[in-house]
XYZ file of C-alpha atoms in Angstrom:
256
model
C -48.901 7.954 59.229
C -51.691 5.488 58.434
C -51.172 6.055 54.710
C -47.418 5.436 54.892
C -47.920 2.363 57.052
C -50.520 1.007 54.641
C -48.183 1.546 51.697
C -45.237 -0.185 53.357
C -47.297 -2.984 54.867
C -49.111 -3.817 51.633
C -45.840 -4.083 49.714
C -44.430 -6.288 52.468
C -47.527 -8.502 52.351
C -47.016 -9.036 48.626
C -43.394 -10.041 49.157
C -43.987 -12.316 52.149
C -47.339 -13.731 51.087
C -48.130 -16.997 52.843
C -50.226 -18.310 49.964
C -48.926 -20.722 47.335
C -47.866 -18.042 44.837
C -44.375 -18.344 43.385
C -41.673 -15.686 43.851
C -42.083 -14.836 40.161
C -45.811 -14.254 40.615
C -45.219 -12.101 43.682
C -42.590 -10.096 41.836
C -45.019 -9.518 38.974
C -47.702 -8.386 41.437
C -45.265 -6.021 43.165
C -44.131 -4.579 39.821
C -47.718 -4.058 38.692
C -48.655 -2.357 41.954
C -45.499 -0.237 41.836
C -46.256 0.802 38.263
C -49.759 1.853 39.331
C -48.222 3.916 42.116
C -45.759 5.609 39.748
C -48.596 6.380 37.337
C -50.461 7.989 40.213
C -47.417 10.109 41.008
C -47.500 11.312 37.419
C -51.121 12.376 37.832
C -52.987 9.391 36.410
C -56.203 8.315 38.191
C -55.628 5.350 40.511
C -58.203 2.706 41.364
C -56.685 1.170 44.491
C -57.766 0.968 48.168
C -54.427 2.266 49.516
C -52.583 4.346 46.936
C -54.872 7.423 46.780
C -54.178 8.105 50.472
C -50.436 7.649 49.938
C -50.420 9.954 46.926
C -52.353 12.559 48.913
C -49.840 12.315 51.770
C -46.913 12.712 49.371
C -48.527 15.796 47.875
C -49.522 17.447 51.156
C -46.148 16.944 52.845
C -44.006 17.229 49.693
C -42.310 13.896 50.381
C -39.314 12.888 48.280
C -40.540 10.620 45.466
C -37.107 9.013 45.208
C -37.510 7.514 48.693
C -40.558 5.580 47.527
C -38.684 4.214 44.507
C -35.882 3.056 46.824
C -38.408 1.365 49.080
C -39.967 -0.587 46.213
C -36.500 -1.585 45.002
C -35.649 -3.094 48.387
C -38.975 -4.912 48.540
C -38.189 -6.456 45.144
C -34.781 -7.528 46.440
C -36.475 -9.725 49.036
C -37.798 -11.862 46.178
C -34.373 -12.535 44.659
C -31.716 -11.859 47.309
C -31.351 -14.329 50.192
C -28.010 -13.258 51.663
C -25.804 -10.169 51.893
C -22.021 -10.610 51.547
C -20.974 -7.558 53.591
C -22.489 -4.992 55.911
C -22.189 -2.418 53.135
C -24.478 -4.630 51.040
C -26.971 -4.878 53.894
C -26.840 -1.102 54.406
C -27.709 -0.686 50.729
C -30.795 -2.861 51.234
C -31.762 -1.078 54.470
C -31.496 2.305 52.768
C -34.678 1.447 50.902
C -36.378 -0.854 53.385
C -35.872 1.207 56.543
C -33.815 4.395 56.252
C -36.187 6.027 53.777
C -39.132 5.329 56.088
C -37.506 7.538 58.700
C -37.024 10.285 56.121
C -40.638 10.010 54.900
C -41.915 10.514 58.436
C -40.000 13.699 59.183
C -42.411 16.269 57.659
C -45.360 14.482 59.282
C -43.637 14.492 62.674
C -42.943 18.203 62.400
C -39.160 18.252 61.992
C -37.985 21.861 62.084
C -34.975 21.320 59.801
C -35.449 18.453 57.361
C -31.857 18.539 56.165
C -30.413 18.347 59.677
C -32.897 15.710 60.846
C -32.545 13.536 57.745
C -29.362 11.758 58.784
C -30.552 10.812 62.296
C -33.945 9.720 60.926
C -32.274 7.341 58.490
C -30.073 6.023 61.280
C -33.131 5.310 63.403
C -34.693 3.355 60.551
C -31.531 1.268 60.277
C -31.400 0.782 64.051
C -34.988 -0.467 64.191
C -34.549 -2.827 61.274
C -31.247 -4.266 62.448
C -32.901 -4.898 65.820
C -35.609 -6.852 64.005
C -33.023 -8.795 62.008
C -31.199 -9.808 65.185
C -34.369 -10.838 67.014
C -35.842 -12.662 64.015
C -32.836 -14.652 62.763
C -34.779 -17.902 63.079
C -37.978 -16.600 61.513
C -36.111 -15.079 58.568
C -34.107 -18.254 58.000
C -37.335 -20.222 57.745
C -38.301 -17.839 54.918
C -35.002 -18.647 53.229
C -33.223 -15.405 54.114
C -30.230 -14.482 56.238
C -30.024 -10.739 56.801
C -26.859 -10.745 58.906
C -23.845 -10.268 56.610
C -22.074 -13.404 55.438
C -18.749 -11.790 56.362
C -19.939 -11.522 59.967
C -21.092 -15.136 60.008
C -17.688 -16.239 58.721
C -15.917 -14.079 61.309
C -17.674 -15.977 64.104
C -17.594 -19.397 62.404
C -21.355 -19.510 61.868
C -23.063 -20.886 58.764
C -26.512 -21.823 57.494
C -26.259 -25.325 58.981
C -25.355 -24.108 62.465
C -28.182 -21.575 62.408
C -30.640 -24.294 61.359
C -29.331 -26.549 64.123
C -29.881 -23.760 66.656
C -33.462 -23.296 65.513
C -34.152 -27.027 65.813
C -32.575 -27.210 69.264
C -34.151 -23.909 70.371
C -30.734 -22.968 71.668
C -27.986 -20.820 70.158
C -24.448 -22.133 70.138
C -21.641 -20.099 71.726
C -20.516 -19.012 68.252
C -23.997 -17.753 67.365
C -24.227 -15.900 70.684
C -20.938 -14.144 69.949
C -22.264 -13.192 66.499
C -25.477 -11.832 68.033
C -23.512 -9.834 70.625
C -21.497 -8.262 67.811
C -24.625 -7.288 65.899
C -26.261 -5.888 69.043
C -23.260 -3.591 69.499
C -23.555 -2.506 65.880
C -27.266 -1.750 66.303
C -26.549 0.368 69.375
C -24.166 2.483 67.289
C -27.050 3.293 64.958
C -29.255 4.238 67.924
C -26.522 6.535 69.210
C -26.262 8.234 65.816
C -30.049 8.616 65.678
C -30.486 10.164 69.138
C -29.873 13.847 68.224
C -32.748 13.778 65.751
C -35.466 13.283 68.370
C -35.076 16.806 69.751
C -35.528 18.193 66.225
C -39.156 17.042 66.098
C -42.352 18.784 67.163
C -42.739 18.233 70.965
C -45.716 15.883 70.717
C -43.927 13.765 68.139
C -40.890 13.562 70.390
C -42.935 11.552 72.899
C -43.866 8.932 70.304
C -40.417 8.585 68.780
C -38.567 8.667 72.095
C -40.854 5.920 73.386
C -40.241 3.790 70.289
C -36.516 4.550 70.522
C -36.313 3.268 74.093
C -38.609 0.286 73.640
C -36.801 -0.959 70.550
C -33.531 -0.716 72.429
C -35.353 -2.668 75.124
C -35.517 -5.585 72.678
C -31.725 -5.538 72.588
C -31.705 -5.438 76.398
C -33.892 -8.567 76.476
C -31.577 -10.321 74.025
C -28.637 -9.503 76.258
C -30.522 -10.772 79.325
C -31.012 -14.062 77.475
C -27.236 -14.262 76.977
C -27.773 -13.504 73.280
C -29.764 -16.696 72.692
C -32.347 -15.587 70.116
C -33.645 -19.130 69.595
C -34.817 -20.015 73.108
C -37.631 -17.470 73.030
C -38.636 -14.347 71.138
C -37.240 -11.203 72.775
C -40.183 -9.096 73.959
C -40.166 -6.019 76.193
C -42.403 -6.744 79.224
C -45.706 -4.846 79.356
C -44.749 -3.214 82.645
C -41.613 -1.731 81.122
C -43.575 -0.547 78.090
C -45.928 1.393 80.352
C -43.107 2.837 82.446
C -41.152 3.988 79.385
C -44.199 5.576 77.748
C -45.149 7.369 80.976
C -41.602 8.667 81.447
C -41.542 10.072 77.907
C -44.909 11.785 78.411
C -43.727 13.229 81.714
C -40.634 14.627 80.004
C -42.900 16.461 77.550
C -45.052 17.842 80.380
C -41.970 19.307 82.033
C -40.726 21.128 78.918
């Protein structure tokens, strides 16, 4: 898990670097790092602080190499793509940025049937990422990106200017709140599709994933409690609820 996290996080750090490097320089760095990774997959020696652990993990758990290529493709998209016309376009991006992460984790989490668990795992990746997109509309916009589909914005009469105005005012307009409510409902559909996959994991892993499943949905609950105003404050699940949810999931394991 540490190796996969390190791989994904390092790529993300290249893309969203806060230094003064240009998008072209970051793209070149990502391509160079990705090429080193692909060379390692082919058996070449790799001099890198992260990649040897990732390559070892791929080998030990026989992870699908294609998922890693999709991930790097989506990371590269963040350097050139600022908006997504339709939800199908966003799903294509999330296939590499989130869905494949769920699939990569399955052998490590002890899934009994990788084929059966693959679909729900990808759905959970999409659910988590869409939750982040909803919560972080303002933060993403400040990076020059809008992850919610342009077709959805148009449906609710929302545009770049109205989103920027909401950030400045620290208050979402009624139109933006209706847009957020729509996206929350869409995210919950992904969670529903992901739910059957939890029971397919090794019992100890079920505790971790069920806890994350409930707490990430808790972010949506907090957004709803704020009347879908994602600009007034960042939606965070209270510590008390985090503890209660984790304890309940552990207790469920103890009773099985």
